Amino acid sequence: ARQAVCSRATDDEMGCLPQYVRGATTWLSILHRHEHLLVFDVLLGGYIEHPNGDNTAVCSTGDDGGYCLSVAVSSSYVMKSGTHYAE
């Protein structure tokens, strides 16, 4: 599982992984998350879209100089534990 993750993940993705695999976080669980990406099926607000029709990613399309609030939702996924963040 470790070899599969390391061969597929980008440097940025590898940089987000924990330095040491321990406890419930195993290479197999990391591989499972890498193979089963979230699908953002609901986009709310303005200036947000799926880049190139890829519904596993969202991006800002710019703004008009004011404040704009947008939300991407993955309605088929329930986060049970862990840390949620975006870059």
mmCIF file of C-alpha atoms in Angstrom:
data_model
loop_
_atom_site.group_PDB
_atom_site.id
_atom_site.type_symbol
_atom_site.label_atom_id
_atom_site.label_comp_id
_atom_site.label_asym_id
_atom_site.label_seq_id
_atom_site.Cartn_x
_atom_site.Cartn_y
_atom_site.Cartn_z
ATOM 1 C CA ALA A 1 0.000 0.000 0.000
ATOM 2 C CA ARG A 2 2.861 2.401 0.838
ATOM 3 C CA GLN A 3 4.496 1.842 -2.538
ATOM 4 C CA ALA A 4 1.187 2.425 -4.356
ATOM 5 C CA VAL A 5 0.568 5.695 -2.488
ATOM 6 C CA CYS A 6 4.124 6.961 -3.036
ATOM 7 C CA SER A 7 4.041 6.126 -6.742
ATOM 8 C CA ARG A 8 0.692 7.888 -7.364
ATOM 9 C CA ALA A 9 0.738 10.895 -5.039
ATOM 10 C CA THR A 10 2.197 14.253 -6.026
ATOM 11 C CA ASP A 11 4.838 15.941 -3.870
ATOM 12 C CA ASP A 12 2.149 18.278 -2.500
ATOM 13 C CA GLU A 13 -0.075 15.328 -1.578
ATOM 14 C CA MET A 14 2.827 13.504 0.064
ATOM 15 C CA GLY A 15 3.593 16.656 2.048
ATOM 16 C CA CYS A 16 0.081 16.557 3.543
ATOM 17 C CA LEU A 17 0.416 12.995 4.807
ATOM 18 C CA PRO A 18 1.429 12.321 8.405
ATOM 19 C CA GLN A 19 5.178 11.930 8.841
ATOM 20 C CA TYR A 20 4.716 8.654 10.710
ATOM 21 C CA VAL A 21 1.955 6.128 10.054
ATOM 22 C CA ARG A 22 0.534 4.834 13.331
ATOM 23 C CA GLY A 23 -2.714 3.828 15.023
ATOM 24 C CA ALA A 24 -5.784 3.905 12.797
ATOM 25 C CA THR A 25 -3.825 5.690 10.062
ATOM 26 C CA THR A 26 -2.229 2.936 8.008
ATOM 27 C CA TRP A 27 -0.826 2.956 4.486
ATOM 28 C CA LEU A 28 -3.838 0.891 3.456
ATOM 29 C CA SER A 29 -6.271 3.501 4.843
ATOM 30 C CA ILE A 30 -4.302 6.278 3.098
ATOM 31 C CA LEU A 31 -4.438 4.343 -0.180
ATOM 32 C CA HIS A 32 -8.202 3.858 0.227
ATOM 33 C CA ARG A 33 -8.732 7.634 0.697
ATOM 34 C CA HIS A 34 -6.467 8.382 -2.281
ATOM 35 C CA GLU A 35 -8.415 5.988 -4.523
ATOM 36 C CA HIS A 36 -11.859 7.150 -3.343
ATOM 37 C CA LEU A 37 -11.839 10.910 -3.752
ATOM 38 C CA LEU A 38 -14.630 13.124 -2.460
ATOM 39 C CA VAL A 39 -17.186 14.148 -5.050
ATOM 40 C CA PHE A 40 -18.359 17.743 -4.577
ATOM 41 C CA ASP A 41 -21.853 17.435 -5.994
ATOM 42 C CA VAL A 42 -23.310 20.659 -4.562
ATOM 43 C CA LEU A 43 -21.789 24.105 -5.173
ATOM 44 C CA LEU A 44 -23.370 27.050 -3.342
ATOM 45 C CA GLY A 45 -22.605 30.732 -3.777
ATOM 46 C CA GLY A 46 -20.972 32.645 -6.546
ATOM 47 C CA TYR A 47 -17.625 32.408 -8.277
ATOM 48 C CA ILE A 48 -17.126 28.674 -7.714
ATOM 49 C CA GLU A 49 -16.967 25.868 -10.264
ATOM 50 C CA HIS A 50 -15.560 22.444 -11.052
ATOM 51 C CA PRO A 51 -12.341 22.889 -13.057
ATOM 52 C CA ASN A 52 -12.572 21.084 -16.408
ATOM 53 C CA GLY A 53 -15.737 19.314 -15.265
ATOM 54 C CA ASP A 54 -13.808 17.430 -12.529
ATOM 55 C CA ASN A 55 -16.281 17.118 -9.663
ATOM 56 C CA THR A 56 -13.544 15.988 -7.241
ATOM 57 C CA ALA A 57 -12.132 19.535 -7.238
ATOM 58 C CA VAL A 58 -13.460 23.075 -6.972
ATOM 59 C CA CYS A 59 -11.884 26.419 -7.734
ATOM 60 C CA SER A 60 -12.669 30.086 -7.461
ATOM 61 C CA THR A 61 -13.559 31.849 -10.693
ATOM 62 C CA GLY A 62 -12.634 35.286 -9.322
ATOM 63 C CA ASP A 63 -14.730 38.017 -7.776
ATOM 64 C CA ASP A 64 -15.972 41.499 -8.403
ATOM 65 C CA GLY A 65 -13.732 43.095 -5.754
ATOM 66 C CA GLY A 66 -16.210 42.485 -2.966
ATOM 67 C CA TYR A 67 -16.704 39.730 -0.434
ATOM 68 C CA CYS A 68 -17.963 36.467 -1.864
ATOM 69 C CA LEU A 69 -18.879 33.353 0.119
ATOM 70 C CA SER A 70 -18.929 29.967 -1.588
ATOM 71 C CA VAL A 71 -19.329 26.424 -0.307
ATOM 72 C CA ALA A 72 -18.624 23.031 -1.877
ATOM 73 C CA VAL A 73 -20.530 20.079 -0.392
ATOM 74 C CA SER A 74 -19.948 16.363 -0.732
ATOM 75 C CA SER A 75 -23.435 15.124 0.126
ATOM 76 C CA SER A 76 -22.521 11.430 0.036
ATOM 77 C CA TYR A 77 -19.756 11.645 2.669
ATOM 78 C CA VAL A 78 -19.994 11.932 6.451
ATOM 79 C CA MET A 79 -16.792 12.954 8.208
ATOM 80 C CA LYS A 80 -16.606 10.872 11.367
ATOM 81 C CA SER A 81 -13.200 11.961 12.680
ATOM 82 C CA GLY A 82 -10.018 13.705 11.686
ATOM 83 C CA THR A 83 -9.075 17.217 10.690
ATOM 84 C CA HIS A 84 -10.760 19.184 7.937
ATOM 85 C CA TYR A 85 -8.812 21.916 6.168
ATOM 86 C CA ALA A 86 -8.367 23.458 2.771
ATOM 87 C CA GLU A 87 -5.387 25.081 1.128
#
